[in-house]
Every structure is written in C-alpha cells, then in structure tokens.
Amino acid sequence: MTEEMTSKADRISTPVNIVVAGAGITGIRTAIDFAASGYKVLLVDKAMHGGGILTRLDHQFPNDHCGMCRMLPMIDRGTDKETCLRRGLFHENILTCYSTEVVAVDGKAGDLAVNLSVVPTGVDKTRCSGCGECERVCPVMVPDHFNGDWVNRKAIFLPTPHLSPDSRVIDWQACTSCGACVEVCPTHAITLNGEREQVELKGVYAVVLARGVNLYDPALTDVYGYGVLPNVVTATDFERIMSSSGPYQGEMMRPSDGKPIKKIAWIQCVGSRNVMIGADFCSSVCCMFAVKEAILAKQKMGKESDAVIFYMDMRTFGRDFQRYKDEAENVKGIRFVRMRVHSIQLHENTDDLLISYVNKDGEQVDEIFDLVVLSTGRKKDFLTCDWAEADGVFQVDRLPGFKDIADSVVGASAISEQVLRMIHQQNLKPDKNESDHSPDISFVERRPSYITVLCDCNTSLSNPIDFQKLENTIHALSSGHQILRVEQACSKEGWQTIRKAIMDGQANRCLIMACDAAVDFSRKREFTNELGFPVSFVDLLDVVSLVRRFQEGEDATDTVSKEVFMRLNRLGTRSYASPLKQAQVKTVLVIGGGPAGLQAASVLAAHGFTVKLVEKTDRLGGKLAQIEESDLKQHVEKMLAGVNKNPQIDVYLETEVIQTSGRPGVCMTKLKHASGETRIIHHGATILATGGKEVDTSASVVSESHERIITGFDMDAMLKANDSDLVKGPVSTVVMIQCVGSRQEPNNYCSRICCLKSLKNAIRIKDLHPETDIYIFYRDIMTYGNSEILYTEARKKGVLFIPFDTDNPPRINMASGAIIIEGDDPFLGEPVQIKADWLALATGVMPNDVSDLKQVFSFETTQDGFIQEADSKWRPVDTERVGVFVCGLARTPARLDEVLLEANAAAQRVLTLLEKDHTSYSPVTARVRNAICSVCGICIEVCPYQARYMDEDRRVVHVDNLACQGCGTCAAECPNNATVLGEYEDHGVMSMIESSL
Amino acid sequence: MEQFEPKIIALVCNWCTYTAADLAGTSRLQYPANIRMIRMMCTGMIDSKYILKAFLSGADGVFVGGCHPGDCHYIDGNLKAGKRIPGVGKILEQFGFEPDRLKLKWIGASEGPEFQKYMTEFVDTIKTLGPSQVRDRMIL
Ligand code: FES
C-alpha cells in the first residue's frame, strides 16, 4: 500500500483507520505499531519526504551506528518489505503520502472526518521508471537545502538520496513550467500541475499528531556570522559534509574553497538556553550530537587533526552518555572547553576562522579553525495547527522539544498504546486485509512452469538489450518456458494481459522484467493475491536499476540474461509451505509493583488482558512516598487503588519468579512465595519493571555523618514537612554538591533526577527564606528540555552556581565542628570557603538487583546492573529476548513521567505481540531437519535472538518461529546442513550462484 | 588477445550494502559490469560452501559486503561472517589459490561511493590475478 497517491479518487477508495500526521521517527514508529496490529494507516508529512531530520544523518550517538531498520516489525515480518528504512517505509498496511497536510479533523474519536490537502509531486509514481531523464534536462538550478545549500539541485529532483523507488518530485516553487521534463519522459509520467488537491477521509478512528520541531536558523543571531562568514555551518549541515551521500561524497573538505578540513570547533547552545532571545529551554540532543560529530570527524580527518567543543554544560544525561563523552575526551582526544564563545572572526585574508577566548588559567588564547559548527537546536515556537485539540486527535507531545531517538520511540509507542486503547474500548476493528488470501495449493504444488514477462519499457533504456538473445537464453533453460512481451507492465491493461497469460498458460512461476514502477512492493502483493500465488513465486526484476551502473550505450544483454537465468533458476527451487499460525495466551506477567509495573498492569488490563503482577516486597507502590509532583503522585495512588480492585489483575506479593519456559506468545513461569509455596502461571509476554532505588554515596565525600549533612532526597522530604528545621528557619547558608558518586566510575552515569531535585529544593528554600544564601557546586547542570526554566529561575532567585571538575571536587571540612565547604571558583580564579548550615549531597539512583531474574530470563545487564535493552536507540523497551520487555528504572535512570511513558510503551510492545488471536510467521524462518541433526548445539549458541532451544528429553533442537528473524546464521554455521532457512535453502542459493556465472 | 573479463560474484547483505549498491546506481556511479550481485539477508548467512561453490562454478573472484560492525540488522551476523569468511580464504590459500580472490568489506547504507570504489578495485585486483584456476584444478 505504499505507493503515493496523487489523485483524490485513489485516496478515497482506500480505507484508512488511522491518520498519522508527521513522518519523522515518532510518526514512523506509531505507524508501524498500528500497522502491526492490522490497522490501515495513512502516514502524511508536509515535507517532500519521510524520515525527518534522520534522513540527513548516517550515524547516531552513543554508538556511532545507524540501526534505523531495527524499528521494523519483528513479528509478521512478511508484511513489510524488509529493506533499509532510508529507502522508504514499505508495509502492507501503511500508505505514505508526502507534501500532504491534515487541514481539518471533525467528528468524534472513532469516527472522524479528516480533510487533507495534497500537493501533487508532479510525477506519477505508477508510471515513473526512475530513469532520471527529467532531472537531466531540467534547466532550473536552485540551492540544495538538504545538502546545506552548498551545491545546486534541479527543480525536479530526488528529495532524499536513498529513496526507492527513485521517482523524482517537482519543487513547484522553483519550477518554471518550461515543460522540458514532460517532453523527455519516456513513460509520460509527468504532469505540470502543482495545484493542491483536497481530500476527505471518512470513518477514521483517530489522528495522531506527531509534529516535529523546526530547526533554529542561526542567521537570526548574527554574532556567529552564519550565512556571512564562510565555513560556519550548522550541526545538521555538517552531517552532510561527513556523509558519503553528501555533496562531497564524504570527503572532509570545506564548502568555501574545498580545503581539506583538519581543525573544527563546535559551539554549543546556539539558539537554545538563551533568555535574551526568549529561548529558555535546552534542545537536549545537541551536546551528544556534537560529541558524536567530533568523534566521527576526527576519525575521518585522521592524524594531526583537532576537534574542540565549546560548551556551557555537557548534558550527558542518558544512561550511556557520560562514558561516551569521557571516551571522546580521554581516548579519542576531543577537547572540551567550557566557554560561551562570544564571536567568530575571519582570520586575516583567508577563509579560516578565528576564535579568541580566555582559558582556565586566565590566559587569552587565539585558535584558528578550518570550520566552525554551530550546535543549533530547535526553534522557539512550536509548529501549531488548529485541529490539534480536536476530539480523536492524539498528540505525541503537548510541548514538543528535541528528543533523543530512544525518547522519541518511547513517546511514540506510548501514544500508539493510547490510541489503541480508545479503539479497543469502542470495540472498533481493523479493516480486513485483502492480502489475507491463502494461495491455491493444488496450483502451487504442481511442477514449476515458468513465464517471463518482458515489459517494453526495457527497450527505451539507454543501454540496449538484444531481446532475441535474451529470449534464446530463456528458451535454453527449457523449451517449456513461456515468454510474454507487454507494452506497459505497470498499467492496468498490462497487468490484465499478464494475468491472462499466466492463467491460460497454467504457469505457476513468474518473472516480470520491468522498471521500478511495476515492481513496487505493494503491487507485487496485490498481484500475487489476485493470482493465488505465494508471494515468493513471483519475482520482479527491476532492469533499470540493474543496468544503471553501465556507461551509456554499453550493451547490457549479457548482464540481463545472466540475471534472468539466475532468477528463473531460483524461482524453480522455491516451494511453498502454508504458514503455521500460533495461538497466543492473552495474559501478561509484570514483574515489579512500583510505578512502572503498576502503569503497565493497569494499561494492559484496560486493553482486556489478564495481568499477573508479581512483587518481591509485601506491598505495591514502590517509592511512592518520594514522588514530588502532586499530579503524578495522585495518578500512581489511583492506579494502586485500581489495581487492587481490578479482577483482571492478580497481585502476588512477596513473590519471586524462579523459572520460565516456552516461547513468545506461550510461556509458563514458576512463581515462589516467601512461604515457599510455588505456583505455575501461563502467559504470553513478560514486562520487567523491577525498578531502582536511591543510592547513598555520601560516604564518597564525607567520612563521618553529621545531622546537617543530608542527601538531596532527604532535603526534599524535610522541605515537605512543615515542622522541619529547614522550613521553620532561620537558615543562613545552604550548600548543595551535585553528582556525588554519579558520573564517575564505578557509577559513571547521570542519574537524571538529582539536578532537578536540587534546583527545586533551592527554589523552595528561596521562596521560604529569601535571605538564605544558596551555593550549588556542580559539574554540569542537566536541565534538559523545558526543565531549563528551573535553572533560570534558580539563578534569578540568586542561587549561586560554582562549577567543579572531578579532579578538583569541593572538600568538606568539619574539623571545627561546623560544616565548611572548600572549593575553587573558576570565575573568580580563587579558592572559596563556605560555612553551611545545611549541606545537601545530590546522590543518584541505581537499579534494583536483578541477578536472579537475569538467570531466569537470560537477558543482559549493563556494567551498572541496568537491564540491557535490545537496542538503546530503536528498541528501547525490548530485551534481546522476543516477548520480554523492560521499562522504568530497571533500564535507565529516568524521571517519573518518563518512567510512566516507558511503561505505556512496553505495554504497546505487548499489544503488538499478543493482540491478534493468531500470529503467523514469515517464510524466511529457520527450521531443523531432525533426521540429520547431530544436536551439537552450535546453532543455539550463534542465534542472536535466543530463538532456539534444546528439547533435552527428545534430544531435538526447536526453533521459536516468532523469535526467529531469518538471519540465517544458524544455517551457515550448522556443520551438517541440518538447519535450513526458508527461501534461502542451499539448493536455491547454489543454483543461483551457479547460474549467475 | 581479447582482454580478460573476470567473472565476479558479489554476495551482499540486504540491509546496508544492498542499499549502498542501489544508491551507487541512483547516483550514477559507474562500476564494472562483470559483477553479479546476489542479495542475501545478512552476511551472517553466507555459508562457506557458497563461496567455494562460486569458485567451483567458475567465478574468478568473490566479494562479500555487509553492514559495518554494530550496524548489522541482526545484531552481529557480520561479526560471525568476519570470522567465517577469512577461514575460506585460508582454505583457498592452502590449496594454492590466491586468497585475494575473496574479499570481505563493510559498506554502510550511505556509502555508494565506497561501494563503487571497492568494486572497481576488486575487479582490478582480479584482472591482475588473471583467470581463476580453482574450477579446473579442483574438479577432476
Ligand atoms: S544485515 Fe548487513 S551484515 Fe547483517
């Protein structure tokens, strides 16, 4: 269903259950969530392409990898094309439509009328062969914004480099309507009419608003000379300089003169954290973004290169970010300079850039850079739309901000869950999938009889193909091969002709040679469904792509014949086994009765699942008492009461999980009560919400205890008690020390909550006792996102902030009986001594011990004992074991609101797995031929998804069909060829190899 | 004498490297026509025998391309290939064939230019090595 519709009629004829507005990471994630549950999704975006800002980046922090494809469905893999997401999103239940906006939403949730405004692309995708002639002849040149405006592009162009099929779109603002492209297009796919079309959809269940953020335009703050000085670029533009798909093919050369780049400066917080321009927020990702860019750039620039980051606070607030930054600094040699750069100048008569600053020792330093990167974040204003508050509209973020991928993915799935909850409560159903047809077995099982379809578009290629020779090759395979020439395989008529030929000729294997337009993923599905063929019995050969690497005019016959020969051979080896369906147990085991566990349990119960909530201690609620946000506290209290009354939730207190077996969808787990009594429960999925605790690391800075040296948590509690000394006063001086025991080995991670806690405590004290002096010793204040306002407020109220380094932390001197804090003030360049009435140590959090559970569920933990998710960016609430999910403090330090979102996201992942009564699995799944299996167990060891297990009694190896992702490593490693991967059986691959030569 | 045009099989993974190959195509980066590309889901599924089969069927060179370490869609299939495939090179060597006829490279989704470069280099290498003897000498 992925083909873009350009006409109203087409669109209306397609049922749409859910519209997702915004095709960035968040939109894509929600769309996949809905699609996986069988709902028809229309994914729209105002931009000309999907993927948002991610399309411009090749690598993510903190692992310098991509991994976007890991968002694709793992259950029902066959519903998706299984290809790099940069090429596009191809799912049978998702229709993508760009240059499209939702303009109005009316009605009630569950039955909405949605009005869309569509700007045509100008190119009919169903006809375009992707030959690119139009782009070649287009006379209009405009700056290529995607690539930082350094190079030009045409008015008809490919909006992203990887796009597939690669049909162009017209930029109507640039187009002069000269008509050159129309004339040259061999398939008459271009219409020069850029007029908006209005489309109304009826009966839509919900609309998801996944608006992204606008990037800040640094030309607005002229201090850094963006747009005036050469070689001052933004961080996102810099990604294009580094990318192999960028304007310089990944060569590190600078835009102004092509000089090799050897020395780069990053300037943080451009357009963010600046009250002067009303930007009282942190853009959250730019610090890590800069660290990543610096690491990658340094790698590319090689020896004798230099990368410097000028920053105010290094906001490494993700679980793995501090170690990443430390490694950048200590191992990779990235320099970090704490300094708000005040201006950039041109160096003499060159294009080089000069930054002057005063270093730690008070000396003036002039440094010359080849390039300066401005770490620009989001724009101040949000993207607004009038229908955002309409009934049936679910907003991913009410206050959008820039977010790390993991947080976006979590936020997205949490919204999917809410939408599906509404749908379930209203008892609405997904539109039936036309593609649920099962193939006609009698037909399929007959001996292979082939037909090869040659589309005439192949004759218009710039590389000649000798058709006679090609036909001879095909006939040489066997005389029974049928060959059909059609005029336009992509057209309706062409389609009918092919269909008829197949029926008449009783063929049951079909190879279609055509262009991109005809070989689209969704069309293939439609085609095979109509014919009653298994999808794998039809192969589509995109000849245009195949010959693209040739020089113009070079004869392509040989290559094409070989390819055809290879494909036909492969088709011959294909067989069909009807997919087995597996029933699911609609019960979920939730381990941990803290806020995360309660949230997950209540949500799943609301979807109609039975929940078994297991808690180690004798009560639910976790660290409820410590929750300070009153609305969240109320929410948790309400859940607590609800859980106890809910007949769908069975609570097991003082109980532990001691054993589990089974596969995703059907598991059996043994619980043990403190009394020793055990019981077995059956369930389909598991959520680990084992939580965490505050960690008192005060001992790392104070050797003896003192009643007025407390933790930030204690101070918070005291400030809530009206009769405490802190509230009653008088209080003359309060000192807080941040990162006590955090962000350095052995607990080298940011706990995320301590800065906020200290700031809130400080503000509360200032409100109570304005005369109190408050000093906060800090390393980096982690007020990411909109919490930056707390930092601003504290400073406004007169709280003093004194930064320190780990090598020179403040010292606590209690020799005189008083609490004296000694440190160095880098701004004054002098030592400071402060006598405090109260000293609050900001200690962090750590996960609860899960070593026993780790044995039971065989998941991994980080070096700090957090549960390791399957992928820290793209699959944050999955563990590597399919069907076992994780959320909350068990996985990462987080604020309570973030914990609750994670619980929703984990519940959503459960829905994807268990919502359908049966789940079928992809044909590309491994199986074991027991007769020749020697039960050596190598395959079990190498399987990355723990999809294999040994049946010890029967001495056979089993494969979990749902957990298996079809990577085929087991088959390659099996010493006896006992393991085979569906559709990649040895004989098929071998015959393909042989015939390709 | 007619110039030697080697027969080369490229086994590439479906995710990153195939995307890079496709990108090379869309970007009109030309590379030699001698290469027959076969798409596998992951380099982790490339059985040693597929490579031997290619040589025995007359390939002059075999190129294996996969995602960069850490980028494999299936977590670490490429690392497993990274162990397995050099082993096949050793076998070739033991039998007296040039190990350079087999090459393993990591190519990311955006690395169209790199794909082109590796392909061109590999074809050049094989051209200097000349036709492979594996087929003639191993099949009795
Ligand atoms: S998916 Fe590319 S190497 Fe595994």
CSV table of C-alpha atoms in Angstrom, one decimal, chain A residues 470-731:
chain,number,residue,atom,x,y,z
A,470,LEU,CA,17.6,-12.8,-24.2
A,471,GLU,CA,14.7,-15.0,-25.4
A,472,ASN,CA,17.1,-17.6,-26.6
A,473,THR,CA,18.7,-17.7,-23.1
A,474,ILE,CA,15.3,-18.2,-21.6
A,475,HIS,CA,14.3,-21.0,-24.0
A,476,ALA,CA,17.7,-22.6,-23.4
A,477,LEU,CA,16.6,-23.3,-19.9
A,478,SER,CA,13.8,-25.5,-21.2
A,479,SER,CA,11.6,-25.2,-24.1
A,480,GLY,CA,8.5,-25.0,-21.9
A,481,HIS,CA,9.3,-21.5,-20.7
A,482,GLN,CA,6.8,-19.0,-21.9
A,483,ILE,CA,7.7,-15.5,-22.8
A,484,LEU,CA,5.3,-12.6,-22.9
A,485,ARG,CA,6.0,-9.2,-24.2
A,486,VAL,CA,3.7,-6.5,-22.8
A,487,GLU,CA,3.6,-2.8,-23.6
A,488,GLN,CA,3.3,-1.4,-20.1
A,489,ALA,CA,3.6,-3.9,-17.3
A,490,CYS,CA,2.8,-1.1,-14.9
A,491,SER,CA,-0.5,-0.2,-16.4
A,492,LYS,CA,-3.9,-1.8,-15.6
A,493,GLU,CA,-4.1,-3.3,-19.1
A,494,GLY,CA,-0.6,-4.6,-18.9
A,495,TRP,CA,-1.5,-6.3,-15.6
A,496,GLN,CA,-4.6,-7.9,-17.1
A,497,THR,CA,-2.6,-9.2,-20.1
A,498,ILE,CA,0.0,-10.8,-17.8
A,499,ARG,CA,-2.7,-12.3,-15.6
A,500,LYS,CA,-4.5,-13.8,-18.5
A,501,ALA,CA,-1.3,-15.2,-20.0
A,502,ILE,CA,-0.5,-16.9,-16.7
A,503,MET,CA,-4.0,-18.4,-16.4
A,504,ASP,CA,-4.1,-19.5,-20.0
A,505,GLY,CA,-0.6,-20.9,-19.9
A,506,GLN,CA,-1.1,-22.5,-16.5
A,507,ALA,CA,2.2,-21.1,-15.3
A,508,ASN,CA,3.0,-21.1,-11.6
A,509,ARG,CA,6.3,-19.3,-11.5
A,510,CYS,CA,6.5,-15.8,-12.9
A,511,LEU,CA,9.4,-13.4,-13.5
A,512,ILE,CA,8.5,-9.9,-14.5
A,513,MET,CA,11.2,-7.7,-16.0
A,514,ALA,CA,10.1,-4.1,-15.9
A,515,CYS,CA,11.0,-0.8,-14.2
A,516,ASP,CA,10.6,0.4,-10.6
A,517,ALA,CA,7.1,1.5,-11.2
A,518,ALA,CA,5.8,-2.0,-11.9
A,519,VAL,CA,8.0,-3.8,-9.4
A,520,ASP,CA,6.8,-2.0,-6.3
A,521,PHE,CA,6.4,-4.0,-3.1
A,522,SER,CA,2.7,-3.3,-2.7
A,523,ARG,CA,1.9,-4.1,-6.3
A,524,LYS,CA,3.6,-7.4,-6.1
A,525,ARG,CA,1.4,-8.3,-3.2
A,526,GLU,CA,-1.7,-7.3,-4.9
A,527,PHE,CA,-0.7,-9.2,-8.0
A,528,THR,CA,0.1,-12.4,-6.2
A,529,ASN,CA,-3.1,-12.2,-4.2
A,530,GLU,CA,-5.1,-11.9,-7.3
A,531,LEU,CA,-3.4,-14.9,-8.8
A,532,GLY,CA,-3.5,-17.0,-5.7
A,533,PHE,CA,0.3,-17.3,-5.8
A,534,PRO,CA,2.6,-17.3,-2.8
A,535,VAL,CA,4.5,-14.1,-2.9
A,536,SER,CA,7.8,-15.9,-3.4
A,537,PHE,CA,6.6,-17.5,-6.7
A,538,VAL,CA,6.7,-14.1,-8.5
A,539,ASP,CA,9.9,-12.3,-8.9
A,540,LEU,CA,10.3,-8.8,-10.1
A,541,LEU,CA,13.4,-7.7,-11.9
A,542,ASP,CA,14.0,-4.0,-11.9
A,543,VAL,CA,16.0,-3.8,-15.1
A,544,VAL,CA,16.5,0.0,-14.8
A,545,SER,CA,18.4,-0.4,-11.5
A,546,LEU,CA,20.3,-3.3,-12.9
A,547,VAL,CA,21.8,-1.5,-15.8
A,548,ARG,CA,22.3,1.8,-14.2
A,549,ARG,CA,25.9,1.2,-13.4
A,550,PHE,CA,26.7,0.8,-17.1
A,551,GLN,CA,28.1,3.5,-19.2
A,552,GLU,CA,25.6,5.0,-21.5
A,553,GLY,CA,25.2,2.9,-24.6
A,554,GLU,CA,27.1,-0.1,-23.3
A,555,ASP,CA,25.4,-3.3,-24.2
A,556,ALA,CA,23.5,-4.8,-21.3
A,557,THR,CA,22.3,-8.0,-22.8
A,558,ASP,CA,24.8,-10.3,-21.2
A,559,THR,CA,24.2,-9.0,-17.7
A,560,VAL,CA,20.5,-9.0,-18.1
A,561,SER,CA,20.4,-12.5,-19.5
A,562,LYS,CA,22.6,-13.8,-16.6
A,563,GLU,CA,20.3,-12.2,-14.1
A,564,VAL,CA,17.2,-13.6,-15.7
A,565,PHE,CA,18.8,-17.0,-15.8
A,566,MET,CA,19.7,-16.8,-12.2
A,567,ARG,CA,16.3,-15.6,-11.1
A,568,LEU,CA,14.5,-18.3,-13.0
A,569,ASN,CA,16.6,-20.9,-11.5
A,570,ARG,CA,15.9,-19.5,-8.1
A,571,LEU,CA,12.2,-19.5,-8.8
A,572,GLY,CA,12.4,-23.1,-9.7
A,573,THR,CA,13.7,-24.0,-6.3
A,574,ARG,CA,11.0,-22.2,-4.4
A,575,SER,CA,8.5,-24.3,-2.6
A,576,TYR,CA,5.6,-23.3,-0.5
A,577,ALA,CA,4.5,-24.3,3.0
A,578,SER,CA,1.4,-22.7,4.3
A,579,PRO,CA,2.4,-20.6,7.3
A,580,LEU,CA,1.6,-22.1,10.6
A,581,LYS,CA,-0.5,-19.9,12.9
A,582,GLN,CA,0.3,-19.9,16.6
A,583,ALA,CA,-2.3,-19.2,19.2
A,584,GLN,CA,-1.4,-16.7,21.9
A,585,VAL,CA,-2.1,-16.6,25.6
A,586,LYS,CA,-3.5,-13.2,26.4
A,587,THR,CA,-2.0,-12.9,29.8
A,588,VAL,CA,0.9,-10.8,30.7
A,589,LEU,CA,3.4,-11.3,33.5
A,590,VAL,CA,4.5,-7.9,35.0
A,591,ILE,CA,7.4,-8.1,37.4
A,592,GLY,CA,7.7,-5.2,39.8
A,593,GLY,CA,4.9,-3.3,41.6
A,594,GLY,CA,6.4,0.2,41.5
A,595,PRO,CA,5.0,3.0,39.3
A,596,ALA,CA,6.3,1.4,36.1
A,597,GLY,CA,4.8,-2.0,36.9
A,598,LEU,CA,1.5,-0.5,38.1
A,599,GLN,CA,1.2,1.6,35.0
A,600,ALA,CA,1.9,-1.3,32.7
A,601,ALA,CA,-0.5,-3.6,34.6
A,602,SER,CA,-3.4,-1.0,34.6
A,603,VAL,CA,-2.9,-0.2,30.9
A,604,LEU,CA,-2.8,-3.8,29.8
A,605,ALA,CA,-5.9,-4.6,31.9
A,606,ALA,CA,-7.7,-1.7,30.1
A,607,HIS,CA,-6.9,-3.5,26.8
A,608,GLY,CA,-8.6,-6.6,28.1
A,609,PHE,CA,-5.6,-8.6,29.0
A,610,THR,CA,-5.2,-10.6,32.2
A,611,VAL,CA,-2.2,-9.4,34.2
A,612,LYS,CA,-0.2,-11.3,36.8
A,613,LEU,CA,1.6,-8.7,38.8
A,614,VAL,CA,4.5,-10.0,40.9
A,615,GLU,CA,6.1,-8.0,43.6
A,616,LYS,CA,9.0,-9.1,45.7
A,617,THR,CA,8.1,-7.0,48.8
A,618,ASP,CA,5.0,-7.1,50.8
A,619,ARG,CA,3.3,-4.0,49.2
A,620,LEU,CA,2.8,-2.3,45.9
A,621,GLY,CA,3.7,1.3,45.1
A,622,GLY,CA,7.5,1.3,45.1
A,623,LYS,CA,9.0,4.6,46.1
A,624,LEU,CA,5.6,6.3,46.1
A,625,ALA,CA,6.3,8.4,49.1
A,626,GLN,CA,9.2,10.1,47.3
A,627,ILE,CA,7.1,11.3,44.3
A,628,GLU,CA,7.0,15.0,44.5
A,629,GLU,CA,4.9,16.1,41.5
A,630,SER,CA,1.5,16.0,43.1
A,631,ASP,CA,-0.4,15.1,39.9
A,632,LEU,CA,1.8,12.2,39.2
A,633,LYS,CA,1.6,11.1,42.8
A,634,GLN,CA,-2.2,11.2,42.6
A,635,HIS,CA,-2.0,9.2,39.4
A,636,VAL,CA,0.1,6.5,41.0
A,637,GLU,CA,-2.2,6.4,44.1
A,638,LYS,CA,-5.2,6.0,41.9
A,639,MET,CA,-3.5,3.2,40.0
A,640,LEU,CA,-2.7,1.5,43.2
A,641,ALA,CA,-6.2,1.5,44.4
A,642,GLY,CA,-7.4,0.4,40.9
A,643,VAL,CA,-5.0,-2.5,40.7
A,644,ASN,CA,-6.1,-3.9,43.9
A,645,LYS,CA,-9.8,-3.9,42.8
A,646,ASN,CA,-9.3,-4.9,39.3
A,647,PRO,CA,-10.5,-8.5,38.7
A,648,GLN,CA,-8.2,-8.7,35.7
A,649,ILE,CA,-5.1,-8.1,37.7
A,650,ASP,CA,-3.9,-10.8,40.1
A,651,VAL,CA,-1.3,-9.5,42.5
A,652,TYR,CA,1.3,-11.7,44.0
A,653,LEU,CA,3.1,-10.1,46.9
A,654,GLU,CA,6.3,-11.4,48.5
A,655,THR,CA,6.7,-13.5,45.4
A,656,GLU,CA,9.6,-14.1,43.1
A,657,VAL,CA,10.0,-15.6,39.6
A,658,ILE,CA,12.2,-18.7,39.7
A,659,GLN,CA,11.8,-20.4,36.4
A,660,THR,CA,10.4,-19.8,32.9
A,661,SER,CA,10.0,-21.7,29.7
A,662,GLY,CA,8.1,-21.5,26.4
A,663,ARG,CA,8.2,-19.1,23.5
A,664,PRO,CA,6.9,-15.7,22.8
A,665,GLY,CA,3.1,-15.9,23.0
A,666,VAL,CA,3.0,-19.0,25.1
A,667,CYS,CA,5.1,-19.1,28.3
A,668,MET,CA,5.0,-21.0,31.5
A,669,THR,CA,6.5,-19.4,34.6
A,670,LYS,CA,7.0,-20.7,38.1
A,671,LEU,CA,6.5,-18.3,41.0
A,672,LYS,CA,7.6,-18.7,44.5
A,673,HIS,CA,6.0,-17.1,47.5
A,674,ALA,CA,8.1,-16.2,50.6
A,675,SER,CA,6.4,-19.0,52.4
A,676,GLY,CA,8.0,-21.4,50.0
A,677,GLU,CA,4.8,-22.2,48.2
A,678,THR,CA,5.2,-22.3,44.4
A,679,ARG,CA,2.7,-22.0,41.5
A,680,ILE,CA,2.8,-22.0,37.8
A,681,ILE,CA,1.3,-19.4,35.6
A,682,HIS,CA,0.7,-19.3,31.8
A,683,HIS,CA,1.2,-16.1,30.0
A,684,GLY,CA,2.1,-14.7,26.6
A,685,ALA,CA,4.6,-12.0,27.4
A,686,THR,CA,6.6,-10.5,30.3
A,687,ILE,CA,7.4,-7.0,31.4
A,688,LEU,CA,10.3,-6.4,33.6
A,689,ALA,CA,9.6,-3.4,35.8
A,690,THR,CA,11.9,-4.1,38.6
A,691,GLY,CA,12.7,-0.5,39.4
A,692,GLY,CA,15.6,1.1,41.2
A,693,LYS,CA,16.5,2.9,44.3
A,694,GLU,CA,18.3,5.9,45.5
A,695,VAL,CA,21.9,5.2,46.2
A,696,ASP,CA,23.6,6.8,49.2
A,697,THR,CA,27.0,7.6,48.0
A,698,SER,CA,27.6,10.3,50.6
A,699,ALA,CA,30.4,8.2,52.0
A,700,SER,CA,32.4,9.1,48.9
A,701,VAL,CA,32.7,12.7,50.1
A,702,VAL,CA,32.1,12.7,53.8
A,703,SER,CA,33.9,10.4,56.2
A,704,GLU,CA,31.6,10.9,59.2
A,705,SER,CA,28.0,11.5,59.4
A,706,HIS,CA,26.5,14.8,60.6
A,707,GLU,CA,22.9,15.5,61.1
A,708,ARG,CA,23.0,18.5,58.9
A,709,ILE,CA,24.7,16.7,56.0
A,710,ILE,CA,21.9,15.1,54.2
A,711,THR,CA,21.1,13.8,50.7
A,712,GLY,CA,19.0,15.8,48.2
A,713,PHE,CA,16.2,13.2,48.7
A,714,ASP,CA,16.3,13.9,52.5
A,715,MET,CA,16.2,17.6,51.9
A,716,ASP,CA,13.2,17.2,49.7
A,717,ALA,CA,11.4,15.3,52.4
A,718,MET,CA,12.3,17.9,55.0
A,719,LEU,CA,11.0,20.7,52.9
A,720,LYS,CA,7.7,18.9,52.6
A,721,ALA,CA,7.4,18.5,56.4
A,722,ASN,CA,6.0,21.8,57.8
A,723,ASP,CA,7.7,21.4,61.2
A,724,SER,CA,11.2,20.7,59.9
A,725,ASP,CA,14.0,23.0,60.8
A,726,LEU,CA,14.6,23.8,57.2
A,727,VAL,CA,11.0,25.0,56.8
A,728,LYS,CA,10.9,26.8,60.1
A,729,GLY,CA,14.2,28.5,59.6
A,730,PRO,CA,16.2,30.6,60.1
A,731,VAL,CA,18.6,29.2,57.5
